[in-house]
Tab-separated table of C-alpha atoms and ligand atoms in Angstrom:
chain	number	residue	atom	x	y	z
A	94	MET	CA	0.834	21.997	23.187
A	95	SER	CA	3.076	21.611	26.252
A	96	ILE	CA	2.327	19.354	29.173
A	97	GLN	CA	2.267	22.382	31.482
A	98	GLU	CA	-1.031	23.343	29.762
A	99	ASN	CA	-2.285	19.848	30.490
A	100	PRO	CA	-4.187	19.448	33.676
A	101	ILE	CA	-4.006	15.695	33.780
A	102	GLU	CA	-1.562	14.190	36.210
A	103	LEU	CA	0.557	12.000	33.931
A	104	SER	CA	2.239	9.898	36.542
A	105	LYS	CA	-1.175	8.792	37.689
A	106	ILE	CA	-2.161	7.973	34.120
A	107	TYR	CA	0.762	5.563	33.643
A	108	GLU	CA	-0.048	3.706	36.853
A	109	GLU	CA	-3.479	3.068	35.482
A	110	ALA	CA	-2.794	2.295	31.771
A	111	PRO	CA	-3.969	-1.159	30.942
A	112	ILE	CA	-1.350	-3.568	29.749
A	113	THR	CA	-3.400	-5.466	27.131
A	114	GLU	CA	-3.993	-4.125	23.683
A	115	PRO	CA	-6.015	-2.474	22.133
A	116	GLN	CA	-7.499	-1.337	25.521
A	117	ARG	CA	-4.159	0.323	26.311
A	118	GLN	CA	-4.396	2.522	23.212
A	119	TYR	CA	-8.037	3.372	23.856
A	120	TYR	CA	-7.099	4.521	27.289
A	121	PHE	CA	-4.442	6.914	25.784
A	122	MET	CA	-6.919	8.095	23.161
A	123	GLU	CA	-9.413	9.037	25.854
A	124	LEU	CA	-6.823	11.115	27.623
A	125	LEU	CA	-5.589	12.824	24.463
A	126	LYS	CA	-9.243	13.608	23.555
A	127	LYS	CA	-9.414	15.699	26.736
A	128	ILE	CA	-6.095	17.427	25.960
A	129	VAL	CA	-7.051	18.151	22.353
A	130	LYS	CA	-10.448	19.488	23.346
A	131	GLN	CA	-8.968	21.818	25.933
A	132	ARG	CA	-6.325	23.062	23.546
A	133	SER	CA	-8.994	23.548	20.877
A	134	GLU	CA	-11.220	25.557	23.282
A	135	ALA	CA	-8.169	27.786	24.171
A	136	LEU	CA	-7.454	28.497	20.580
A	137	GLY	CA	-11.116	28.859	19.576
A	138	ARG	CA	-10.849	26.539	16.601
A	139	PRO	CA	-10.574	22.799	16.015
A	140	LEU	CA	-7.068	21.231	15.882
A	141	CYS	CA	-6.331	19.677	12.508
A	142	PHE	CA	-4.082	16.823	11.228
A	143	CYS	CA	-2.505	16.052	7.828
A	144	CYS	CA	-1.420	12.571	7.002
A	145	VAL	CA	0.832	12.210	3.930
A	146	THR	CA	1.282	8.717	2.525
A	147	PHE	CA	4.235	7.761	0.404
A	148	GLY	CA	4.574	4.434	-1.317
A	149	CYS	CA	2.404	1.321	-1.664
A	150	GLN	CA	-1.115	0.260	-0.745
A	151	MET	CA	0.090	-1.241	2.481
A	152	ASN	CA	1.062	2.252	3.501
A	153	ALA	CA	-2.189	3.683	2.307
A	154	ARG	CA	-3.967	1.160	4.530
A	155	ASP	CA	-1.709	1.992	7.518
A	156	SER	CA	-2.528	5.679	6.970
A	157	GLU	CA	-6.195	4.892	7.314
A	158	LYS	CA	-5.442	3.423	10.704
A	159	LEU	CA	-3.282	6.436	11.726
A	160	SER	CA	-5.996	8.782	10.625
A	161	GLY	CA	-8.554	6.829	12.514
A	162	ILE	CA	-6.643	7.222	15.737
A	163	LEU	CA	-6.043	11.026	15.165
A	164	GLU	CA	-9.781	11.514	14.432
A	165	ALA	CA	-10.698	9.499	17.634
A	166	ILE	CA	-8.454	11.871	19.553
A	167	GLY	CA	-10.357	14.873	18.116
A	168	TYR	CA	-8.171	16.136	15.329
A	169	GLU	CA	-9.940	17.175	12.134
A	170	ARG	CA	-8.449	16.077	8.809
A	171	THR	CA	-7.015	18.495	6.399
A	172	GLU	CA	-4.905	18.155	3.212
A	173	SER	CA	-2.699	21.086	4.060
A	174	GLU	CA	0.524	20.510	5.887
A	175	ASP	CA	0.024	23.857	7.694
A	176	ALA	CA	-1.644	21.781	10.443
A	177	ASP	CA	-1.399	21.160	14.190
A	178	PHE	CA	-0.294	17.580	13.606
A	179	VAL	CA	1.433	16.432	10.531
A	180	ILE	CA	2.460	12.797	9.979
A	181	TYR	CA	4.462	11.350	7.084
A	182	ASN	CA	4.060	7.604	6.467
A	183	THR	CA	7.190	6.951	4.534
A	184	CYS	CA	8.452	4.473	1.946
A	185	THR	CA	11.998	3.372	1.268
A	186	VAL	CA	11.737	0.853	-1.520
A	187	ARG	CA	13.710	3.123	-3.784
A	188	GLU	CA	16.202	5.830	-2.876
A	189	ASN	CA	14.167	8.769	-4.344
A	190	ALA	CA	11.306	8.091	-1.927
A	191	ASN	CA	13.764	8.980	0.944
A	192	LEU	CA	15.026	12.181	-0.719
A	193	LYS	CA	11.492	13.391	-1.096
A	194	VAL	CA	10.870	13.102	2.643
A	195	TYR	CA	13.988	15.016	3.582
A	196	GLY	CA	12.952	17.788	1.151
A	197	ARG	CA	9.486	18.164	2.625
A	198	LEU	CA	10.788	18.085	6.211
A	199	GLY	CA	12.744	21.308	5.328
A	200	THR	CA	9.453	22.997	4.398
A	201	LEU	CA	7.667	21.765	7.499
A	202	LYS	CA	10.381	23.334	9.691
A	203	LYS	CA	9.309	26.740	8.433
A	204	ILE	CA	5.667	25.980	9.033
A	205	LYS	CA	6.418	24.792	12.599
A	206	GLU	CA	8.288	28.007	13.426
A	207	LYS	CA	5.097	29.925	12.807
A	208	ARG	CA	2.829	27.472	14.512
A	209	PRO	CA	3.513	26.996	18.233
A	210	GLY	CA	2.531	23.564	19.444
A	211	MET	CA	2.640	21.943	16.125
A	212	LEU	CA	3.642	18.266	16.295
A	213	ILE	CA	5.520	16.330	13.534
A	214	ALA	CA	5.573	12.540	13.346
A	215	LEU	CA	7.378	10.191	10.903
A	216	CYS	CA	6.604	6.544	10.596
A	217	GLY	CA	6.706	3.737	8.050
A	218	CYS	CA	9.433	1.809	6.144
A	219	MET	CA	12.041	4.537	5.924
A	220	MET	CA	12.172	4.783	9.693
A	221	GLN	CA	13.223	1.170	10.028
A	222	GLU	CA	16.685	2.192	8.552
A	223	PRO	CA	19.051	2.985	11.461
A	224	GLN	CA	21.067	5.524	9.456
A	225	VAL	CA	17.804	7.439	8.632
A	226	VAL	CA	16.864	7.764	12.307
A	227	GLU	CA	20.380	8.819	13.200
A	228	LYS	CA	20.295	11.574	10.526
A	229	LEU	CA	16.850	12.682	11.792
A	230	ARG	CA	17.969	12.656	15.414
A	231	THR	CA	20.897	14.828	14.777
A	232	SER	CA	19.880	17.155	11.889
A	233	TYR	CA	16.056	17.333	11.953
A	234	ARG	CA	15.409	18.275	15.663
A	235	HIS	CA	11.999	19.702	14.789
A	236	VAL	CA	10.595	16.207	14.350
A	237	ASP	CA	8.697	15.174	17.439
A	238	ILE	CA	7.884	11.402	17.038
A	239	ILE	CA	9.668	8.766	15.075
A	240	PHE	CA	8.194	5.201	14.816
A	241	GLY	CA	8.359	2.354	12.359
A	242	THR	CA	6.180	-0.219	10.642
A	243	HIS	CA	5.614	-2.589	13.602
A	244	ASN	CA	3.984	-0.176	16.072
A	245	ILE	CA	1.709	2.160	14.148
A	246	TYR	CA	-1.089	0.979	16.468
A	247	LYS	CA	0.761	2.823	19.266
A	248	LEU	CA	0.381	6.259	17.852
A	249	ALA	CA	-1.882	7.562	20.772
A	250	GLU	CA	0.655	6.258	23.375
A	251	LEU	CA	3.587	7.826	21.533
A	252	ILE	CA	1.832	11.202	21.311
A	253	MET	CA	1.267	10.966	25.131
A	254	ASN	CA	4.923	10.104	25.643
A	255	ARG	CA	5.956	13.179	23.561
A	256	LEU	CA	3.728	15.495	25.536
A	257	GLU	CA	4.926	14.155	28.800
A	258	SER	CA	8.723	14.186	28.016
A	259	GLY	CA	8.826	17.342	25.959
A	260	SER	CA	11.526	15.849	23.754
A	261	MET	CA	11.769	13.815	20.574
A	262	ILE	CA	10.326	10.239	20.936
A	263	ILE	CA	11.919	7.409	18.922
A	264	ASP	CA	10.262	4.066	19.091
A	265	ILE	CA	11.585	1.684	16.484
A	266	TRP	CA	11.102	-2.129	16.781
A	267	LYS	CA	13.260	-4.485	14.730
A	268	ASP	CA	10.434	-6.984	14.230
A	269	THR	CA	7.334	-8.231	15.966
A	270	ASP	CA	4.978	-11.187	16.033
A	271	LYS	CA	2.317	-8.914	17.438
A	272	ILE	CA	-0.911	-8.019	15.439
A	273	VAL	CA	-3.137	-5.588	17.199
A	274	GLU	CA	-6.845	-5.720	15.973
A	275	ASP	CA	-9.795	-3.536	16.514
A	276	LEU	CA	-8.403	0.091	16.499
A	277	PRO	CA	-10.236	2.909	14.855
A	278	GLU	CA	-9.702	3.682	11.173
A	279	HIS	CA	-10.749	6.194	8.752
A	280	ARG	CA	-11.610	4.570	5.338
A	281	LYS	CA	-10.895	6.763	2.303
A	282	TYR	CA	-13.719	5.301	0.334
A	283	PRO	CA	-17.101	4.142	1.846
A	284	PHE	CA	-17.605	1.479	-0.839
A	285	LYS	CA	-14.200	-0.166	-1.082
A	286	SER	CA	-11.628	-1.084	1.516
A	287	GLY	CA	-8.177	-2.480	1.825
A	288	ILE	CA	-7.804	-5.481	4.212
A	289	ASN	CA	-4.392	-6.561	5.546
A	290	ILE	CA	-4.268	-10.266	5.464
A	291	MET	CA	-0.570	-10.550	6.322
A	292	PHE	CA	2.421	-8.557	7.234
A	293	GLY	CA	6.096	-8.678	6.384
A	294	CYS	CA	7.959	-10.754	3.803
A	295	ASN	CA	10.263	-13.772	3.977
A	296	ASN	CA	11.480	-13.807	0.461
A	297	PHE	CA	14.606	-11.589	0.485
A	298	CYS	CA	14.761	-10.861	-3.230
A	299	SER	CA	18.360	-9.578	-3.451
A	300	TYR	CA	17.451	-6.003	-4.436
A	301	CYS	CA	14.668	-5.361	-1.967
A	302	ILE	CA	14.656	-3.730	1.372
A	303	VAL	CA	11.131	-4.696	2.351
A	304	PRO	CA	11.990	-7.823	4.347
A	305	TYR	CA	14.463	-5.713	6.440
A	306	VAL	CA	11.888	-2.924	7.138
A	307	ARG	CA	8.674	-4.902	7.350
A	308	GLY	CA	9.986	-7.862	9.248
A	309	ARG	CA	9.105	-11.618	9.015
A	310	GLU	CA	5.921	-12.807	7.436
A	311	ARG	CA	2.955	-13.174	9.773
A	312	SER	CA	-0.738	-13.779	8.742
A	313	ARG	CA	-3.899	-12.586	10.516
A	314	ARG	CA	-6.224	-15.274	11.536
A	315	PRO	CA	-8.999	-16.023	9.000
A	316	ALA	CA	-11.707	-15.328	11.528
A	317	ASP	CA	-10.423	-11.798	12.131
A	318	ILE	CA	-10.138	-11.121	8.447
A	319	LEU	CA	-13.678	-12.443	7.761
A	320	GLU	CA	-15.152	-10.373	10.615
A	321	GLU	CA	-13.470	-7.286	9.322
A	322	ILE	CA	-14.825	-7.786	5.841
A	323	ARG	CA	-18.292	-8.621	7.097
A	324	ARG	CA	-18.250	-5.422	9.198
A	325	ASP	CA	-17.126	-3.340	6.177
A	326	VAL	CA	-19.813	-4.899	4.003
A	327	ALA	CA	-22.468	-4.065	6.601
A	328	ASP	CA	-21.084	-0.502	6.433
A	329	GLY	CA	-21.528	-0.254	2.551
A	330	VAL	CA	-18.359	-1.852	1.179
A	331	VAL	CA	-18.775	-3.768	-2.036
A	332	GLU	CA	-15.123	-4.338	-3.022
A	333	VAL	CA	-12.218	-5.500	-0.949
A	334	MET	CA	-8.466	-5.434	-1.762
A	335	LEU	CA	-6.585	-8.067	0.251
A	336	LEU	CA	-3.216	-6.868	1.083
A	337	GLY	CA	0.124	-8.602	1.756
A	338	GLN	CA	3.598	-8.492	0.288
A	339	ASN	CA	3.205	-12.102	-0.870
A	340	VAL	CA	-0.481	-13.086	-0.518
A	341	ASN	CA	0.244	-16.506	-2.091
A	342	SER	CA	1.990	-17.640	1.033
A	343	TYR	CA	-0.782	-16.476	3.292
A	344	GLY	CA	-1.585	-18.726	6.251
A	345	LYS	CA	1.526	-20.876	6.344
A	346	THR	CA	2.620	-19.425	9.681
A	347	LEU	CA	-0.790	-19.754	11.430
A	348	GLU	CA	-1.202	-22.258	14.185
A	349	THR	CA	-3.710	-24.072	12.051
A	350	PRO	CA	-2.428	-23.367	8.483
A	351	VAL	CA	-4.861	-22.197	5.896
A	352	SER	CA	-4.096	-21.588	2.265
A	353	PHE	CA	-4.813	-18.355	0.458
A	354	ALA	CA	-7.187	-20.185	-1.892
A	355	GLN	CA	-9.131	-21.458	1.238
A	356	LEU	CA	-9.316	-17.920	2.579
A	357	LEU	CA	-10.655	-16.607	-0.729
A	358	THR	CA	-13.254	-19.344	-0.834
A	359	GLU	CA	-14.552	-18.218	2.628
A	360	ILE	CA	-14.497	-14.527	1.634
A	361	GLU	CA	-16.482	-15.295	-1.503
A	362	LYS	CA	-19.354	-16.529	0.604
A	363	ILE	CA	-19.921	-13.147	2.282
A	364	ASP	CA	-23.296	-11.847	1.128
A	365	GLY	CA	-23.282	-8.273	-0.235
A	366	LEU	CA	-19.584	-8.401	-1.169
A	367	GLU	CA	-19.307	-7.934	-4.939
A	368	ARG	CA	-15.658	-7.859	-5.790
A	369	ILE	CA	-12.516	-9.237	-4.366
A	370	ARG	CA	-9.037	-8.085	-5.342
A	371	PHE	CA	-5.658	-8.969	-3.892
A	372	MET	CA	-2.052	-7.981	-4.254
A	373	THR	CA	0.814	-8.860	-4.411
A	374	SER	CA	1.308	-12.329	-5.787
A	375	HIS	CA	4.769	-13.912	-6.039
A	376	PRO	CA	5.004	-16.267	-9.041
A	377	LYS	CA	6.902	-18.878	-7.135
A	378	ASP	CA	3.972	-19.394	-4.610
A	379	LEU	CA	0.997	-19.117	-6.965
A	380	SER	CA	-0.611	-22.525	-6.500
A	381	ASP	CA	-2.861	-24.648	-8.848
A	382	GLU	CA	-5.374	-24.525	-6.032
A	383	LEU	CA	-5.514	-20.718	-6.284
A	384	ILE	CA	-5.852	-20.747	-10.120
A	385	GLN	CA	-8.708	-23.136	-9.871
A	386	VAL	CA	-10.471	-20.984	-7.261
A	387	MET	CA	-9.851	-17.858	-9.422
A	388	GLY	CA	-11.308	-19.705	-12.412
A	389	SER	CA	-14.520	-20.619	-10.703
A	390	SER	CA	-15.083	-17.549	-8.599
A	391	LYS	CA	-17.951	-15.108	-9.326
A	392	LYS	CA	-16.350	-12.348	-7.131
A	393	ILE	CA	-12.596	-12.396	-7.671
A	394	CYS	CA	-11.801	-9.719	-10.201
A	395	PRO	CA	-10.300	-10.842	-13.531
A	396	HIS	CA	-6.989	-9.122	-12.761
A	397	LEU	CA	-3.769	-10.501	-11.519
A	398	HIS	CA	-0.710	-8.435	-10.614
A	399	LEU	CA	2.238	-10.842	-11.156
A	400	PRO	CA	5.657	-9.129	-10.751
A	401	LEU	CA	8.112	-10.397	-13.317
A	402	GLN	CA	11.059	-8.226	-12.305
A	403	SER	CA	13.185	-9.563	-15.093
A	404	GLY	CA	12.727	-11.883	-18.139
A	405	SER	CA	16.187	-13.328	-17.901
A	406	SER	CA	16.599	-16.543	-15.895
A	407	ARG	CA	20.170	-15.626	-15.212
A	408	ILE	CA	19.127	-12.336	-13.578
A	409	LEU	CA	16.178	-13.877	-11.804
A	410	LYS	CA	18.605	-16.264	-10.191
A	411	LYS	CA	20.792	-13.324	-9.023
A	412	MET	CA	17.622	-11.584	-7.844
A	413	ASN	CA	16.703	-14.691	-5.749
A	414	ARG	CA	13.296	-14.891	-7.269
A	415	LYS	CA	13.269	-18.680	-7.402
A	416	TYR	CA	11.599	-19.056	-10.878
A	417	THR	CA	12.880	-18.971	-14.374
A	418	LYS	CA	11.611	-17.211	-17.464
A	419	GLU	CA	10.073	-20.553	-18.565
A	420	ASP	CA	8.371	-21.155	-15.178
A	421	TYR	CA	6.817	-17.729	-15.421
A	422	LEU	CA	5.519	-18.257	-18.932
A	423	THR	CA	4.133	-21.684	-18.043
A	424	LEU	CA	2.388	-20.087	-15.112
A	425	VAL	CA	0.846	-17.390	-17.282
A	426	GLU	CA	-0.400	-20.038	-19.717
A	427	LYS	CA	-1.998	-21.935	-16.858
A	428	ILE	CA	-3.757	-18.814	-15.553
A	429	ARG	CA	-4.988	-17.851	-18.947
A	430	LYS	CA	-6.422	-21.286	-19.504
A	431	ALA	CA	-8.407	-21.092	-16.266
A	432	CYS	CA	-9.326	-17.458	-16.615
A	433	PRO	CA	-9.251	-16.610	-20.356
A	434	ASP	CA	-10.223	-12.972	-19.994
A	435	ILE	CA	-7.863	-12.060	-17.150
A	436	SER	CA	-5.836	-8.874	-17.187
A	437	LEU	CA	-2.271	-9.319	-16.199
A	438	THR	CA	-0.189	-6.498	-14.853
A	439	THR	CA	3.416	-6.592	-13.584
A	440	ASP	CA	6.523	-4.903	-12.016
A	441	ILE	CA	9.802	-4.797	-13.869
A	442	ILE	CA	13.206	-3.645	-12.757
A	443	VAL	CA	15.649	-2.315	-15.315
A	444	GLY	CA	19.399	-2.151	-14.664
A	445	PHE	CA	19.824	-4.827	-11.979
A	446	PRO	CA	23.612	-5.329	-11.431
A	447	GLY	CA	25.059	-7.436	-14.258
A	448	GLU	CA	22.005	-7.022	-16.596
A	449	THR	CA	23.433	-7.277	-20.154
A	450	GLU	CA	21.670	-6.330	-23.413
A	451	GLU	CA	20.908	-10.009	-23.912
A	452	ASP	CA	19.247	-10.218	-20.484
A	453	PHE	CA	17.212	-7.103	-21.217
A	454	LYS	CA	16.004	-8.562	-24.546
A	455	GLU	CA	14.736	-11.524	-22.564
A	456	THR	CA	12.642	-9.134	-20.549
A	457	LEU	CA	11.266	-7.495	-23.715
A	458	ASP	CA	10.512	-10.982	-24.986
A	459	VAL	CA	8.358	-11.818	-21.898
A	460	VAL	CA	6.585	-8.489	-22.282
A	461	GLU	CA	5.742	-9.406	-25.877
A	462	LYS	CA	4.639	-12.906	-25.028
A	463	VAL	CA	2.495	-12.122	-22.067
A	464	ARG	CA	1.009	-8.845	-23.320
A	465	TYR	CA	0.371	-7.035	-20.095
A	466	ASP	CA	-2.491	-4.681	-19.540
A	467	SER	CA	0.071	-2.456	-17.742
A	468	ALA	CA	3.407	-2.646	-16.178
A	469	TYR	CA	5.145	-0.610	-13.536
A	470	THR	CA	8.636	-0.155	-14.718
A	471	PHE	CA	11.396	0.802	-12.239
A	472	ILE	CA	15.034	1.768	-12.562
A	473	TYR	CA	17.024	-0.386	-10.222
A	474	SER	CA	17.827	1.527	-6.946
A	475	LYS	CA	20.670	0.358	-4.794
A	476	ARG	CA	19.410	-0.164	-1.262
A	477	ASN	CA	21.988	-0.314	1.539
A	478	GLY	CA	22.105	-3.578	3.376
A	479	THR	CA	20.594	-5.706	0.551
A	480	PRO	CA	22.741	-8.279	-1.178
A	481	ALA	CA	22.493	-6.616	-4.500
A	482	ALA	CA	24.008	-3.366	-3.226
A	483	SER	CA	27.433	-5.027	-2.910
A	484	MET	CA	27.219	-6.878	-6.313
A	485	GLU	CA	29.817	-5.807	-8.708
A	486	ASP	CA	29.093	-4.621	-12.386
A	487	GLN	CA	26.353	-2.073	-11.493
A	488	VAL	CA	24.954	-0.936	-14.873
A	489	PRO	CA	25.939	2.525	-16.128
A	490	GLU	CA	23.182	5.135	-15.864
A	491	ASP	CA	22.987	5.978	-19.576
A	492	VAL	CA	22.504	2.320	-20.495
A	493	ILE	CA	19.806	1.936	-17.894
A	494	LYS	CA	18.033	5.076	-19.154
A	495	ASP	CA	18.138	3.768	-22.786
A	496	ARG	CA	16.682	0.366	-21.717
A	497	PHE	CA	14.112	1.972	-19.557
A	498	ASP	CA	12.831	4.072	-22.471
A	499	ARG	CA	12.712	1.090	-24.842
A	500	LEU	CA	10.817	-1.047	-22.237
A	501	LEU	CA	8.297	1.733	-21.504
A	502	ALA	CA	7.640	2.227	-25.229
A	503	LYS	CA	7.029	-1.497	-25.700
A	504	VAL	CA	4.855	-1.806	-22.547
A	505	GLN	CA	2.763	1.218	-23.713
A	506	GLU	CA	2.362	-0.018	-27.214
A	507	ILE	CA	1.066	-3.477	-26.134
A	508	ALA	CA	-1.044	-2.081	-23.203
A	509	SER	CA	-3.037	0.203	-25.544
A	510	GLN	CA	-3.809	-2.672	-27.884
A	511	VAL	CA	-4.699	-5.077	-25.010
A	512	CYS	CA	-6.841	-2.493	-23.145
A	513	ALA	CA	-8.984	-1.972	-26.248
A	514	ARG	CA	-10.182	-5.537	-26.389
A	515	HIS	CA	-13.488	-4.834	-24.701
A	516	GLU	CA	-14.543	-1.997	-26.983
A	517	GLY	CA	-18.214	-2.324	-27.741
A	518	GLN	CA	-18.968	-4.552	-24.835
A	519	VAL	CA	-21.261	-3.845	-21.817
A	520	MET	CA	-19.414	-4.418	-18.584
A	521	ASP	CA	-19.954	-3.469	-14.898
A	522	VAL	CA	-18.184	-0.397	-13.631
A	523	LEU	CA	-17.810	0.355	-9.931
A	524	VAL	CA	-18.225	4.125	-9.822
A	525	GLU	CA	-15.637	5.745	-7.632
A	526	GLN	CA	-15.933	9.514	-7.995
A	527	LEU	CA	-17.057	12.489	-10.106
A	528	ASN	CA	-14.531	13.085	-12.910
A	529	HIS	CA	-12.035	15.644	-11.793
A	530	GLN	CA	-12.030	17.593	-15.096
A	531	ASP	CA	-15.578	17.294	-16.147
A	532	LYS	CA	-18.235	17.110	-13.511
A	533	SER	CA	-20.835	15.751	-15.860
A	534	LEU	CA	-18.858	12.515	-16.020
A	535	VAL	CA	-18.122	9.889	-13.316
A	536	THR	CA	-15.097	7.685	-13.084
A	537	GLY	CA	-14.957	4.107	-12.126
A	538	ARG	CA	-13.307	0.842	-12.760
A	539	LEU	CA	-13.968	-2.404	-14.587
A	540	GLY	CA	-13.308	-5.721	-12.728
A	541	ASN	CA	-10.012	-5.893	-14.494
A	542	ASN	CA	-9.031	-2.521	-13.055
A	543	THR	CA	-9.280	-0.485	-16.288
A	544	VAL	CA	-10.648	3.028	-15.701
A	545	VAL	CA	-13.775	4.103	-17.418
A	546	HIS	CA	-15.281	7.678	-17.667
A	547	PHE	CA	-18.998	8.090	-18.559
A	548	PRO	CA	-21.855	10.572	-18.104
A	549	GLY	CA	-23.396	10.234	-14.632
A	550	ASP	CA	-23.864	11.966	-11.367
A	551	ALA	CA	-22.850	11.614	-7.725
A	552	SER	CA	-25.730	9.246	-6.888
A	553	MET	CA	-23.854	6.512	-8.835
A	554	ILE	CA	-20.828	6.622	-6.558
A	555	GLY	CA	-20.200	3.281	-4.880
A	556	LYS	CA	-22.571	1.464	-7.231
A	557	LEU	CA	-21.980	-1.122	-9.871
A	558	VAL	CA	-23.340	0.231	-13.174
A	559	PRO	CA	-23.518	-1.550	-16.517
A	560	VAL	CA	-21.602	0.553	-19.028
A	561	LEU	CA	-21.232	0.355	-22.855
A	562	LEU	CA	-17.545	0.776	-23.574
A	563	LYS	CA	-17.714	3.004	-26.533
A	564	GLU	CA	-14.121	4.028	-27.108
A	565	CYS	CA	-10.686	2.989	-25.699
A	566	LYS	CA	-8.362	5.956	-25.367
A	567	GLY	CA	-5.168	3.986	-24.749
A	568	PHE	CA	-5.411	3.219	-21.043
A	569	TYR	CA	-9.020	4.135	-20.300
A	570	TYR	CA	-12.522	3.963	-21.766
A	571	ILE	CA	-15.152	6.420	-22.545
A	572	GLY	CA	-18.504	4.814	-22.032
A	573	GLU	CA	-22.222	5.317	-21.650
A	574	SER	CA	-24.491	3.909	-18.820
A	575	TYR	CA	-26.344	1.026	-20.356
A	576	GLU	CA	-29.273	1.245	-17.889
A	577	LYS	CA	-30.571	4.449	-19.448
A	578	ARG	CA	-31.085	2.955	-22.901
B	769	LIG	N1	15.037	-0.887	-7.110
B	769	LIG	C1	14.017	-0.749	-8.029
B	769	LIG	N2	12.823	-1.279	-7.888
B	769	LIG	C2	12.513	-2.057	-6.789
B	769	LIG	N3	11.453	-2.665	-6.326
B	769	LIG	C3	11.748	-3.238	-5.110
B	769	LIG	N4	12.987	-2.995	-4.797
B	769	LIG	C4	13.574	-2.184	-5.748
B	769	LIG	C5	14.773	-1.599	-5.954
B	769	LIG	N5	15.806	-1.764	-5.140
B	769	LIG	C6	10.221	-2.691	-7.105
B	769	LIG	C7	9.967	-4.170	-7.437
B	769	LIG	C8	8.679	-4.389	-6.576
B	769	LIG	C9	8.087	-3.112	-6.536
B	769	LIG	C10	7.077	-2.863	-5.362
B	769	LIG	O1	9.135	-2.176	-6.436
B	769	LIG	O2	9.521	-4.207	-8.841
B	769	LIG	O3	7.818	-5.432	-7.141
B	770	LIG	FE1	10.501	-7.405	-1.848
B	770	LIG	FE2	10.639	-9.743	-2.982
B	770	LIG	FE3	9.356	-9.480	-0.630
B	770	LIG	FE4	8.260	-8.421	-2.858
B	770	LIG	S1	8.593	-10.620	-2.462
B	770	LIG	S2	8.517	-7.349	-0.779
B	770	LIG	S3	10.185	-7.761	-4.040
B	770	LIG	S4	11.516	-9.247	-1.019
């Protein structure tokens, strides 16, 4: 859609745009609504958008906000990238995430050639890397809007800028202390929601690009978080996932500091909320106070994702993780004492620079001692600008591959044993959807996050149902609703 087709006088608009947020964005949304409506009437069909999310749950949550804005403007959601507005919310934690985006942009170019007026936007972590933006600016001219992680709330304004200028809009902020509340959102599930409690990361683990692309740590005010959860619960939500790069250091930067454990205690009091989850926890900041709150809570799920990264104290030091193998194992012991039935999951990186066979065996040793319910295993990926990228003795690819395969085999062997420990028990399952393969089954999750399939129907979706866990099939259960018996 070009601005020539737009009857609104844009210079006038800018004079009138409010300065304060979120009012400013609502103002742009109102204007875009008129433009989208007019365009849609001219075409005789609704305009549609496709939002593709790469990476972690933070990005998934950001995409709900982007989708909310696009829906408020009048676009209809579609899963196909053959759409009037396509937005990629990108990840850059590992190199292959970037490569995927470049590949898909090639395909989008062909779609755009056949679709006059199509707009393409890119945002998220990958856009915070200057060399990426430079490459896009010079070699991917079919991209219309590029923005980063700090200003996703500005989507409406950026679309307006693009329509007005007729050329590529690039708006990347290095960092921000701004948190804009109360914009529209499109929640993927009516019964569970992701809640950002903090943004950014101050840890600078030596392999990780996140602190560079997501900026410094800042926490949302407890009152804003509690209000959002209450609103979601009134709207049918029974489970929340509190999101942050390092939730254990929540609240430290607030004017009146509040601990994560105190925040959890307040959230627990919300009537109608059944389950509380959170991620990610950094072992160095996991306090005794938090362990105690987890141990006595009725709503915090018996699941903790506690990234190990490496089992070797020597490598952990080079990773700047600020704990040793022994610290980690002691912490696990304390958690298991307070919450005996808890499921532990983790992230492990294989092939960090300088990792020897001995170091790797230390990792295997922790895996054997902790007995994780599952572990995300990653091959070390060199990220430009991080301290580890310039470390010498990068591990050869074939050695990494061999270690990766051995680690995966160990993780899977243990996980299938650990997962089966509830066989024969009756436990509550939050039903999420009809089973994709067999529509006579529904699929849901236990409090500890294990997937369960059992006979049921769509009326169960969003409900907590007691289920007899009949058979563990490695990583999931086949069950039977216990209410029917
Ligand atoms: N290479 C491989 N894995 C990485 N992670 C973060 N940075 C890198 C990297 N450079 C992994 C860590 C983190 C998870 C989200 O991604 O294990 O916990
Ligand atoms: Fe990256 Fe470490 Fe921050 Fe996690 S805690 S986002 S691994 S720097």
